[in-house]
Amino acid sequence: MKKLFLAVITCLTVFASCKEDDETVISIEIEDGETVQMIYGEQKQLHASISPKGVASVKSWSSSAPNIVSMSATGVATANSEGEATITLTATNNATATCHIVVSAIAITEIKVDGEYEVLVGGSLQLAPKVSPSTASYKDNLVYTSTNEAVAKVDKNGKVETIAVGECQINIASPDGKVTTSCKLLVLPNEVASIALNKSELTIELGETFKFEVVIEPKIATDKTVTWASSDESIAAIGDDGTLTGVGIGECTITANSSNEKVKAECKVNVTPASVKGLELSKTNAKILIGSTDAITANVIPANAANKNVTWTSSDETIATVDNGIVTGIAEGTATITATTEDGGFNKTCEVTVGGINIFMSAQNGNVVTTFTNFGVYTYVSCEITNNSNVDVFVKSANVSGNIFDISETLSSGGKLSNTFHNGGSIIVWTIVYDGNEYDVVSEFNSMYGMEDLLGY
């Protein structure tokens, strides 16, 4: 029901003289009447009358309640809300006149909106309800609410933002809640319109992997699920996360299927034999006895490389030769053995030292002690032997200037064996068993510490 707000202006006429001894009388009044009717939102020009003319002029306009009626310096009244206010006109000689304004509003009697809307998830809708009468005071202050904000939200201006698939009701009410209406909102799935892969053709090697990147439009699509398929899984396998693995030589097609069965993307895949990416040797240095052999293993990377052929060379075949990784010691010295892949030309080297048993075993003599007794002269010599090889060595005996001492001990790689021999001489010969063969390791005292010097011979 419409409600007409009227403003009543009560005007008071004030008579004043400019001076106490001046007989001129000033009349000031608001010509619009004692009571003025105004509608909420309306503006109205008030008029001042001062007589006689030229004696005084308008100084200011003021309102007792600016929140209800506000006044401009030129006398324009603006109705801001329902209620009443007293307007005061002040002249330059401080004479005043007043009027009374009552502000009322035109009530909303009806709100109309379409009964049902369909919007895609992630979309928006601007509601534009029709308010009657068209001159209603609060038609721009309607109140909007959603019955399910998990599905859709609506702001104070009637703009709806959809969030999830479902339905809800948008309620619209006048500010006082006396007039209401509503509409049904159906939020529909936003189907995938297109799907694209970062590769439409791809060549990978056997055993390699590749992860596809997927772009789905629109970005607000409800279901962005992608399912993958390979036309030949014996050639290329595809995981749920879009990771492709080459498992066999050949060609196939990878398909990315969207949640919209009409929309998909494909990539043609060619799986080729694996190429060599590097090379490793089982050892980077080695010691070999003259006439003996040692094996060096070449490991081609990756293990599934199609061409694993390796060529072998020696920097000095007078010292060491090599045949398919088997190195033979020829003469004392050092040589570099090089392995090179046929595919890619990757190479690695191994430094080989060739020599006698002393490159594996070292013997050092220590102190010599001579003791004189009533029974004779006794000489003791201490010495040690070190295993510098990478295998265990059996120390069989020690020959000290013709005196044979049984040792019969196993010396591990890097280990040392120390002994003190009675009635020692200037030369000690250790008999060892290395790699199934017996060898003699000789150590000899320096001449300044020889037996003869120590015993005075």
PDB file of C-alpha atoms in Angstrom, residues 12-290:
ATOM      1  CA  LEU A  12       6.582  32.679  11.101  1.00  0.00           C
ATOM      2  CA  THR A  13       6.993  36.259  10.105  1.00  0.00           C
ATOM      3  CA  VAL A  14       9.434  38.238  12.154  1.00  0.00           C
ATOM      4  CA  PHE A  15       9.562  41.992  12.263  1.00  0.00           C
ATOM      5  CA  ALA A  16      12.716  43.677  13.422  1.00  0.00           C
ATOM      6  CA  SER A  17      14.277  47.125  13.201  1.00  0.00           C
ATOM      7  CA  CYS A  18      17.830  47.665  12.087  1.00  0.00           C
ATOM      8  CA  LYS A  19      18.593  50.056  14.873  1.00  0.00           C
ATOM      9  CA  GLU A  20      16.994  50.877  18.155  1.00  0.00           C
ATOM     10  CA  ASP A  21      16.463  54.491  17.053  1.00  0.00           C
ATOM     11  CA  ASP A  22      15.585  53.495  13.454  1.00  0.00           C
ATOM     12  CA  GLU A  23      11.882  53.314  12.729  1.00  0.00           C
ATOM     13  CA  THR A  24      12.499  50.933   9.719  1.00  0.00           C
ATOM     14  CA  VAL A  25      10.819  47.582  10.342  1.00  0.00           C
ATOM     15  CA  ILE A  26      12.230  44.419   8.680  1.00  0.00           C
ATOM     16  CA  SER A  27       9.880  41.574   7.671  1.00  0.00           C
ATOM     17  CA  ILE A  28      11.452  38.061   7.038  1.00  0.00           C
ATOM     18  CA  GLU A  29       9.469  34.973   6.097  1.00  0.00           C
ATOM     19  CA  ILE A  30       9.614  31.637   4.187  1.00  0.00           C
ATOM     20  CA  GLU A  31       7.182  32.056   1.331  1.00  0.00           C
ATOM     21  CA  ASP A  32       6.469  28.301   0.825  1.00  0.00           C
ATOM     22  CA  GLY A  33       4.008  28.268   3.711  1.00  0.00           C
ATOM     23  CA  GLU A  34       3.838  27.122   7.242  1.00  0.00           C
ATOM     24  CA  THR A  35       3.767  23.414   6.321  1.00  0.00           C
ATOM     25  CA  VAL A  36       5.420  21.813   3.320  1.00  0.00           C
ATOM     26  CA  GLN A  37       4.859  18.211   2.187  1.00  0.00           C
ATOM     27  CA  MET A  38       7.900  16.303   0.878  1.00  0.00           C
ATOM     28  CA  ILE A  39       8.446  12.748  -0.363  1.00  0.00           C
ATOM     29  CA  TYR A  40      11.476  10.690   0.639  1.00  0.00           C
ATOM     30  CA  GLY A  41      14.267  11.386  -1.870  1.00  0.00           C
ATOM     31  CA  GLU A  42      12.656  14.594  -3.138  1.00  0.00           C
ATOM     32  CA  GLN A  43      14.384  17.980  -3.376  1.00  0.00           C
ATOM     33  CA  LYS A  44      12.558  21.308  -3.088  1.00  0.00           C
ATOM     34  CA  GLN A  45      13.659  24.928  -3.361  1.00  0.00           C
ATOM     35  CA  LEU A  46      12.460  27.069  -0.424  1.00  0.00           C
ATOM     36  CA  HIS A  47      12.004  30.800  -0.946  1.00  0.00           C
ATOM     37  CA  ALA A  48      12.903  33.626   1.429  1.00  0.00           C
ATOM     38  CA  SER A  49      11.137  37.010   1.585  1.00  0.00           C
ATOM     39  CA  ILE A  50      12.839  39.973   3.289  1.00  0.00           C
ATOM     40  CA  SER A  51      11.359  43.473   3.232  1.00  0.00           C
ATOM     41  CA  PRO A  52      11.982  46.229   2.765  1.00  0.00           C
ATOM     42  CA  LYS A  53      14.438  45.189   0.049  1.00  0.00           C
ATOM     43  CA  GLY A  54      18.078  46.134   0.468  1.00  0.00           C
ATOM     44  CA  VAL A  55      17.928  46.371   4.241  1.00  0.00           C
ATOM     45  CA  ALA A  56      19.130  42.758   4.809  1.00  0.00           C
ATOM     46  CA  SER A  57      19.798  39.515   2.899  1.00  0.00           C
ATOM     47  CA  VAL A  58      19.766  35.751   3.536  1.00  0.00           C
ATOM     48  CA  LYS A  59      22.608  34.700   5.816  1.00  0.00           C
ATOM     49  CA  SER A  60      21.948  30.930   6.118  1.00  0.00           C
ATOM     50  CA  TRP A  61      19.523  27.992   6.021  1.00  0.00           C
ATOM     51  CA  SER A  62      19.599  25.277   8.691  1.00  0.00           C
ATOM     52  CA  SER A  63      17.697  22.137   9.700  1.00  0.00           C
ATOM     53  CA  SER A  64      16.964  20.789  13.162  1.00  0.00           C
ATOM     54  CA  ALA A  65      17.322  17.247  11.814  1.00  0.00           C
ATOM     55  CA  PRO A  66      19.701  17.023   8.813  1.00  0.00           C
ATOM     56  CA  ASN A  67      19.305  13.260   8.712  1.00  0.00           C
ATOM     57  CA  ILE A  68      15.652  13.825   7.831  1.00  0.00           C
ATOM     58  CA  VAL A  69      15.891  17.066   5.882  1.00  0.00           C
ATOM     59  CA  SER A  70      19.165  18.661   4.873  1.00  0.00           C
ATOM     60  CA  MET A  71      19.483  22.243   3.595  1.00  0.00           C
ATOM     61  CA  SER A  72      21.864  23.751   1.042  1.00  0.00           C
ATOM     62  CA  ALA A  73      23.219  27.288   1.283  1.00  0.00           C
ATOM     63  CA  THR A  74      20.795  28.350  -1.447  1.00  0.00           C
ATOM     64  CA  GLY A  75      17.718  27.018   0.336  1.00  0.00           C
ATOM     65  CA  VAL A  76      17.310  23.604  -1.382  1.00  0.00           C
ATOM     66  CA  ALA A  77      15.717  21.084   0.970  1.00  0.00           C
ATOM     67  CA  THR A  78      16.508  17.359   0.501  1.00  0.00           C
ATOM     68  CA  ALA A  79      14.277  14.714   2.073  1.00  0.00           C
ATOM     69  CA  ASN A  80      16.667  12.058   3.398  1.00  0.00           C
ATOM     70  CA  SER A  81      14.315   9.903   5.451  1.00  0.00           C
ATOM     71  CA  GLU A  82      10.893   9.783   6.973  1.00  0.00           C
ATOM     72  CA  GLY A  83      10.293  12.202   9.820  1.00  0.00           C
ATOM     73  CA  GLU A  84       9.972  15.857  10.716  1.00  0.00           C
ATOM     74  CA  ALA A  85      12.373  18.795  10.836  1.00  0.00           C
ATOM     75  CA  THR A  86      12.280  22.495  11.546  1.00  0.00           C
ATOM     76  CA  ILE A  87      13.939  24.728   8.954  1.00  0.00           C
ATOM     77  CA  THR A  88      15.385  28.061  10.072  1.00  0.00           C
ATOM     78  CA  LEU A  89      16.102  31.024   7.761  1.00  0.00           C
ATOM     79  CA  THR A  90      18.531  33.581   9.206  1.00  0.00           C
ATOM     80  CA  ALA A  91      19.041  37.076   7.715  1.00  0.00           C
ATOM     81  CA  THR A  92      22.248  39.063   7.827  1.00  0.00           C
ATOM     82  CA  ASN A  93      20.813  41.187  10.631  1.00  0.00           C
ATOM     83  CA  ASN A  94      20.184  37.923  12.556  1.00  0.00           C
ATOM     84  CA  ALA A  95      16.425  38.098  12.110  1.00  0.00           C
ATOM     85  CA  THR A  96      14.951  34.603  11.621  1.00  0.00           C
ATOM     86  CA  ALA A  97      11.989  32.787  10.210  1.00  0.00           C
ATOM     87  CA  THR A  98      11.057  29.093  10.508  1.00  0.00           C
ATOM     88  CA  CYS A  99       8.945  26.489   8.816  1.00  0.00           C
ATOM     89  CA  HIS A 100       8.023  22.858   9.525  1.00  0.00           C
ATOM     90  CA  ILE A 101       8.723  20.013   7.087  1.00  0.00           C
ATOM     91  CA  VAL A 102       7.275  16.518   7.417  1.00  0.00           C
ATOM     92  CA  VAL A 103       8.816  13.858   5.143  1.00  0.00           C
ATOM     93  CA  SER A 104       6.873  10.778   4.175  1.00  0.00           C
ATOM     94  CA  ALA A 105       7.490   7.934   1.681  1.00  0.00           C
ATOM     95  CA  ILE A 106       5.615   6.225  -1.130  1.00  0.00           C
ATOM     96  CA  ALA A 107       5.289   2.645  -0.008  1.00  0.00           C
ATOM     97  CA  ILE A 108       6.102  -0.375  -2.187  1.00  0.00           C
ATOM     98  CA  THR A 109       2.946  -2.293  -3.041  1.00  0.00           C
ATOM     99  CA  GLU A 110       4.306  -5.046  -5.306  1.00  0.00           C
ATOM    100  CA  ILE A 111       7.606  -6.692  -6.378  1.00  0.00           C
ATOM    101  CA  LYS A 112       7.698  -8.844  -9.524  1.00  0.00           C
ATOM    102  CA  VAL A 113      10.501 -11.132 -10.784  1.00  0.00           C
ATOM    103  CA  ASP A 114      10.664 -14.087 -13.194  1.00  0.00           C
ATOM    104  CA  GLY A 115       9.793 -17.327 -11.473  1.00  0.00           C
ATOM    105  CA  GLU A 116      12.803 -19.459 -12.446  1.00  0.00           C
ATOM    106  CA  TYR A 117      16.369 -19.015 -13.690  1.00  0.00           C
ATOM    107  CA  GLU A 118      18.996 -21.483 -14.903  1.00  0.00           C
ATOM    108  CA  VAL A 119      22.671 -20.561 -14.463  1.00  0.00           C
ATOM    109  CA  LEU A 120      25.863 -22.599 -14.973  1.00  0.00           C
ATOM    110  CA  VAL A 121      28.192 -23.274 -12.054  1.00  0.00           C
ATOM    111  CA  GLY A 122      30.625 -20.383 -11.728  1.00  0.00           C
ATOM    112  CA  GLY A 123      28.291 -18.044 -13.602  1.00  0.00           C
ATOM    113  CA  SER A 124      26.391 -15.006 -12.371  1.00  0.00           C
ATOM    114  CA  LEU A 125      22.969 -13.426 -12.740  1.00  0.00           C
ATOM    115  CA  GLN A 126      21.795  -9.861 -12.181  1.00  0.00           C
ATOM    116  CA  LEU A 127      18.223  -9.772 -10.881  1.00  0.00           C
ATOM    117  CA  ALA A 128      16.082  -6.797 -11.974  1.00  0.00           C
ATOM    118  CA  PRO A 129      12.750  -6.998 -10.146  1.00  0.00           C
ATOM    119  CA  LYS A 130       9.934  -4.607 -11.105  1.00  0.00           C
ATOM    120  CA  VAL A 131       8.667  -2.518  -8.207  1.00  0.00           C
ATOM    121  CA  SER A 132       5.216  -0.920  -8.065  1.00  0.00           C
ATOM    122  CA  PRO A 133       4.562   1.914  -7.975  1.00  0.00           C
ATOM    123  CA  SER A 134       7.495   3.056 -10.076  1.00  0.00           C
ATOM    124  CA  THR A 135       7.717   6.132  -7.814  1.00  0.00           C
ATOM    125  CA  ALA A 136       8.078   4.058  -4.643  1.00  0.00           C
ATOM    126  CA  SER A 137      10.544   5.666  -2.260  1.00  0.00           C
ATOM    127  CA  TYR A 138      12.632   2.586  -1.343  1.00  0.00           C
ATOM    128  CA  LYS A 139      12.607   0.737  -4.687  1.00  0.00           C
ATOM    129  CA  ASP A 140      16.429   0.817  -4.765  1.00  0.00           C
ATOM    130  CA  ASN A 141      16.775  -0.621  -1.264  1.00  0.00           C
ATOM    131  CA  LEU A 142      15.316  -4.069  -1.713  1.00  0.00           C
ATOM    132  CA  VAL A 143      16.611  -6.883   0.504  1.00  0.00           C
ATOM    133  CA  TYR A 144      17.931 -10.040  -1.222  1.00  0.00           C
ATOM    134  CA  THR A 145      18.651 -13.404   0.451  1.00  0.00           C
ATOM    135  CA  SER A 146      19.514 -16.940  -0.690  1.00  0.00           C
ATOM    136  CA  THR A 147      18.028 -20.036   0.913  1.00  0.00           C
ATOM    137  CA  ASN A 148      21.222 -22.033   0.243  1.00  0.00           C
ATOM    138  CA  GLU A 149      24.473 -20.078   0.079  1.00  0.00           C
ATOM    139  CA  ALA A 150      26.413 -23.288  -0.631  1.00  0.00           C
ATOM    140  CA  VAL A 151      24.716 -23.262  -4.041  1.00  0.00           C
ATOM    141  CA  ALA A 152      24.449 -19.516  -4.724  1.00  0.00           C
ATOM    142  CA  LYS A 153      24.992 -16.182  -2.987  1.00  0.00           C
ATOM    143  CA  VAL A 154      23.306 -12.871  -3.712  1.00  0.00           C
ATOM    144  CA  ASP A 155      24.596  -9.411  -2.808  1.00  0.00           C
ATOM    145  CA  LYS A 156      22.682  -6.298  -1.728  1.00  0.00           C
ATOM    146  CA  ASN A 157      22.302  -5.175  -5.337  1.00  0.00           C
ATOM    147  CA  GLY A 158      20.688  -8.413  -6.502  1.00  0.00           C
ATOM    148  CA  LYS A 159      23.729  -9.930  -8.231  1.00  0.00           C
ATOM    149  CA  VAL A 160      23.741 -13.738  -7.889  1.00  0.00           C
ATOM    150  CA  GLU A 161      27.005 -15.749  -7.944  1.00  0.00           C
ATOM    151  CA  THR A 162      26.638 -19.523  -8.413  1.00  0.00           C
ATOM    152  CA  ILE A 163      28.917 -21.833  -6.428  1.00  0.00           C
ATOM    153  CA  ALA A 164      27.822 -25.458  -6.809  1.00  0.00           C
ATOM    154  CA  VAL A 165      25.362 -27.615  -8.712  1.00  0.00           C
ATOM    155  CA  GLY A 166      21.956 -27.601  -7.053  1.00  0.00           C
ATOM    156  CA  GLU A 167      18.957 -25.379  -6.524  1.00  0.00           C
ATOM    157  CA  CYS A 168      17.885 -22.685  -4.125  1.00  0.00           C
ATOM    158  CA  GLN A 169      15.432 -19.822  -3.794  1.00  0.00           C
ATOM    159  CA  ILE A 170      16.280 -16.139  -3.984  1.00  0.00           C
ATOM    160  CA  ASN A 171      13.991 -14.072  -1.774  1.00  0.00           C
ATOM    161  CA  ILE A 172      13.343 -10.365  -2.426  1.00  0.00           C
ATOM    162  CA  ALA A 173      11.680  -8.083   0.110  1.00  0.00           C
ATOM    163  CA  SER A 174      10.883  -4.412   0.635  1.00  0.00           C
ATOM    164  CA  PRO A 175      13.014  -2.737   3.342  1.00  0.00           C
ATOM    165  CA  ASP A 176      10.173  -3.008   5.861  1.00  0.00           C
ATOM    166  CA  GLY A 177       9.589  -6.652   4.947  1.00  0.00           C
ATOM    167  CA  LYS A 178       5.908  -6.098   4.215  1.00  0.00           C
ATOM    168  CA  VAL A 179       6.123  -6.946   0.511  1.00  0.00           C
ATOM    169  CA  THR A 180       8.008 -10.058  -0.656  1.00  0.00           C
ATOM    170  CA  THR A 181       8.528 -12.276  -3.676  1.00  0.00           C
ATOM    171  CA  SER A 182      10.968 -15.013  -4.725  1.00  0.00           C
ATOM    172  CA  CYS A 183      12.394 -16.897  -7.683  1.00  0.00           C
ATOM    173  CA  LYS A 184      13.788 -20.394  -8.139  1.00  0.00           C
ATOM    174  CA  LEU A 185      17.423 -20.751  -9.149  1.00  0.00           C
ATOM    175  CA  LEU A 186      18.738 -23.913 -10.824  1.00  0.00           C
ATOM    176  CA  VAL A 187      22.547 -24.169 -10.906  1.00  0.00           C
ATOM    177  CA  LEU A 188      23.598 -26.509 -13.704  1.00  0.00           C
ATOM    178  CA  PRO A 189      26.892 -28.318 -14.339  1.00  0.00           C
ATOM    179  CA  ASN A 190      29.319 -26.398 -16.503  1.00  0.00           C
ATOM    180  CA  GLU A 191      30.386 -28.912 -19.119  1.00  0.00           C
ATOM    181  CA  VAL A 192      33.846 -29.096 -20.638  1.00  0.00           C
ATOM    182  CA  ALA A 193      33.922 -27.322 -23.995  1.00  0.00           C
ATOM    183  CA  SER A 194      37.480 -28.143 -25.041  1.00  0.00           C
ATOM    184  CA  ILE A 195      40.544 -30.074 -23.897  1.00  0.00           C
ATOM    185  CA  ALA A 196      44.087 -29.599 -25.192  1.00  0.00           C
ATOM    186  CA  LEU A 197      47.402 -31.399 -24.592  1.00  0.00           C
ATOM    187  CA  ASN A 198      50.832 -29.778 -24.618  1.00  0.00           C
ATOM    188  CA  LYS A 199      51.900 -32.309 -27.292  1.00  0.00           C
ATOM    189  CA  SER A 200      49.996 -33.527 -30.333  1.00  0.00           C
ATOM    190  CA  GLU A 201      52.969 -35.633 -31.528  1.00  0.00           C
ATOM    191  CA  LEU A 202      55.699 -37.104 -29.327  1.00  0.00           C
ATOM    192  CA  THR A 203      58.806 -39.233 -29.781  1.00  0.00           C
ATOM    193  CA  ILE A 204      60.354 -40.855 -26.730  1.00  0.00           C
ATOM    194  CA  GLU A 205      62.908 -43.590 -26.189  1.00  0.00           C
ATOM    195  CA  LEU A 206      62.208 -46.994 -24.782  1.00  0.00           C
ATOM    196  CA  GLY A 207      62.032 -46.749 -20.987  1.00  0.00           C
ATOM    197  CA  GLU A 208      61.646 -42.964 -20.943  1.00  0.00           C
ATOM    198  CA  THR A 209      58.678 -41.157 -19.378  1.00  0.00           C
ATOM    199  CA  PHE A 210      56.758 -38.006 -20.270  1.00  0.00           C
ATOM    200  CA  LYS A 211      53.981 -36.238 -18.360  1.00  0.00           C
ATOM    201  CA  PHE A 212      51.249 -34.551 -20.376  1.00  0.00           C
ATOM    202  CA  GLU A 213      49.904 -31.135 -19.405  1.00  0.00           C
ATOM    203  CA  VAL A 214      46.175 -30.605 -19.908  1.00  0.00           C
ATOM    204  CA  VAL A 215      44.249 -27.367 -20.501  1.00  0.00           C
ATOM    205  CA  ILE A 216      40.476 -27.546 -20.014  1.00  0.00           C
ATOM    206  CA  GLU A 217      38.019 -24.841 -21.049  1.00  0.00           C
ATOM    207  CA  PRO A 218      36.092 -23.270 -19.544  1.00  0.00           C
ATOM    208  CA  LYS A 219      38.160 -22.960 -16.400  1.00  0.00           C
ATOM    209  CA  ILE A 220      34.936 -23.024 -14.359  1.00  0.00           C
ATOM    210  CA  ALA A 221      33.931 -26.423 -15.760  1.00  0.00           C
ATOM    211  CA  THR A 222      32.211 -28.443 -13.079  1.00  0.00           C
ATOM    212  CA  ASP A 223      33.955 -31.764 -13.704  1.00  0.00           C
ATOM    213  CA  LYS A 224      37.556 -31.499 -14.911  1.00  0.00           C
ATOM    214  CA  THR A 225      38.253 -35.220 -14.621  1.00  0.00           C
ATOM    215  CA  VAL A 226      40.484 -36.630 -17.377  1.00  0.00           C
ATOM    216  CA  THR A 227      40.712 -40.335 -18.194  1.00  0.00           C
ATOM    217  CA  TRP A 228      43.600 -41.665 -20.272  1.00  0.00           C
ATOM    218  CA  ALA A 229      43.839 -44.468 -22.814  1.00  0.00           C
ATOM    219  CA  SER A 230      46.585 -45.964 -25.004  1.00  0.00           C
ATOM    220  CA  SER A 231      45.769 -47.578 -28.335  1.00  0.00           C
ATOM    221  CA  ASP A 232      48.586 -50.094 -27.684  1.00  0.00           C
ATOM    222  CA  GLU A 233      49.794 -50.573 -24.133  1.00  0.00           C
ATOM    223  CA  SER A 234      52.584 -52.874 -25.325  1.00  0.00           C
ATOM    224  CA  ILE A 235      54.175 -49.789 -26.880  1.00  0.00           C
ATOM    225  CA  ALA A 236      53.219 -46.981 -24.489  1.00  0.00           C
ATOM    226  CA  ALA A 237      51.545 -47.131 -21.089  1.00  0.00           C
ATOM    227  CA  ILE A 238      49.716 -44.111 -19.649  1.00  0.00           C
ATOM    228  CA  GLY A 239      49.036 -43.539 -15.943  1.00  0.00           C
ATOM    229  CA  ASP A 240      46.055 -41.887 -14.282  1.00  0.00           C
ATOM    230  CA  ASP A 241      48.124 -38.722 -13.778  1.00  0.00           C
ATOM    231  CA  GLY A 242      48.971 -38.455 -17.487  1.00  0.00           C
ATOM    232  CA  THR A 243      52.490 -39.891 -17.213  1.00  0.00           C
ATOM    233  CA  LEU A 244      53.505 -41.798 -20.356  1.00  0.00           C
ATOM    234  CA  THR A 245      56.102 -44.609 -20.361  1.00  0.00           C
ATOM    235  CA  GLY A 246      57.658 -46.114 -23.474  1.00  0.00           C
ATOM    236  CA  VAL A 247      57.524 -49.892 -23.017  1.00  0.00           C
ATOM    237  CA  GLY A 248      57.994 -51.168 -26.570  1.00  0.00           C
ATOM    238  CA  ILE A 249      59.243 -50.053 -29.969  1.00  0.00           C
ATOM    239  CA  GLY A 250      56.533 -48.730 -32.272  1.00  0.00           C
ATOM    240  CA  GLU A 251      53.728 -46.182 -32.662  1.00  0.00           C
ATOM    241  CA  CYS A 252      50.433 -45.700 -30.873  1.00  0.00           C
ATOM    242  CA  THR A 253      47.890 -43.008 -29.929  1.00  0.00           C
ATOM    243  CA  ILE A 254      47.276 -41.599 -26.453  1.00  0.00           C
ATOM    244  CA  THR A 255      43.762 -40.226 -25.818  1.00  0.00           C
ATOM    245  CA  ALA A 256      42.731 -37.817 -23.055  1.00  0.00           C
ATOM    246  CA  ASN A 257      38.966 -38.079 -22.459  1.00  0.00           C
ATOM    247  CA  SER A 258      37.097 -35.275 -20.663  1.00  0.00           C
ATOM    248  CA  SER A 259      33.955 -35.607 -18.553  1.00  0.00           C
ATOM    249  CA  ASN A 260      32.078 -34.497 -21.675  1.00  0.00           C
ATOM    250  CA  GLU A 261      32.133 -37.637 -23.831  1.00  0.00           C
ATOM    251  CA  LYS A 262      32.064 -35.477 -26.944  1.00  0.00           C
ATOM    252  CA  VAL A 263      35.296 -33.682 -26.046  1.00  0.00           C
ATOM    253  CA  LYS A 264      38.721 -35.374 -26.141  1.00  0.00           C
ATOM    254  CA  ALA A 265      42.337 -34.786 -27.225  1.00  0.00           C
ATOM    255  CA  GLU A 266      44.897 -37.121 -28.837  1.00  0.00           C
ATOM    256  CA  CYS A 267      48.656 -37.407 -29.187  1.00  0.00           C
ATOM    257  CA  LYS A 268      50.533 -39.630 -31.619  1.00  0.00           C
ATOM    258  CA  VAL A 269      53.446 -41.355 -29.874  1.00  0.00           C
ATOM    259  CA  ASN A 270      56.539 -42.938 -31.440  1.00  0.00           C
ATOM    260  CA  VAL A 271      58.705 -45.068 -29.131  1.00  0.00           C
ATOM    261  CA  THR A 272      62.281 -45.549 -30.387  1.00  0.00           C
ATOM    262  CA  PRO A 273      65.173 -47.737 -29.108  1.00  0.00           C
ATOM    263  CA  ALA A 274      67.008 -46.364 -26.071  1.00  0.00           C
ATOM    264  CA  SER A 275      70.226 -44.506 -26.831  1.00  0.00           C
ATOM    265  CA  VAL A 276      73.363 -44.512 -24.700  1.00  0.00           C
ATOM    266  CA  LYS A 277      73.489 -41.703 -22.132  1.00  0.00           C
ATOM    267  CA  GLY A 278      76.749 -42.546 -20.377  1.00  0.00           C
ATOM    268  CA  LEU A 279      79.325 -45.126 -19.325  1.00  0.00           C
ATOM    269  CA  GLU A 280      80.772 -46.416 -16.052  1.00  0.00           C
ATOM    270  CA  LEU A 281      83.729 -48.754 -15.401  1.00  0.00           C
ATOM    271  CA  SER A 282      83.945 -51.251 -12.583  1.00  0.00           C
ATOM    272  CA  LYS A 283      87.298 -49.758 -11.553  1.00  0.00           C
ATOM    273  CA  THR A 284      89.294 -46.610 -12.281  1.00  0.00           C
ATOM    274  CA  ASN A 285      92.712 -47.995 -11.302  1.00  0.00           C
ATOM    275  CA  ALA A 286      94.237 -51.470 -11.100  1.00  0.00           C
ATOM    276  CA  LYS A 287      97.485 -53.332 -10.322  1.00  0.00           C
ATOM    277  CA  ILE A 288      98.458 -56.323 -12.446  1.00  0.00           C
ATOM    278  CA  LEU A 289     101.356 -58.754 -12.149  1.00  0.00           C
ATOM    279  CA  ILE A 290     103.493 -59.180 -15.209  1.00  0.00           C
TER     280      ILE A 290
END
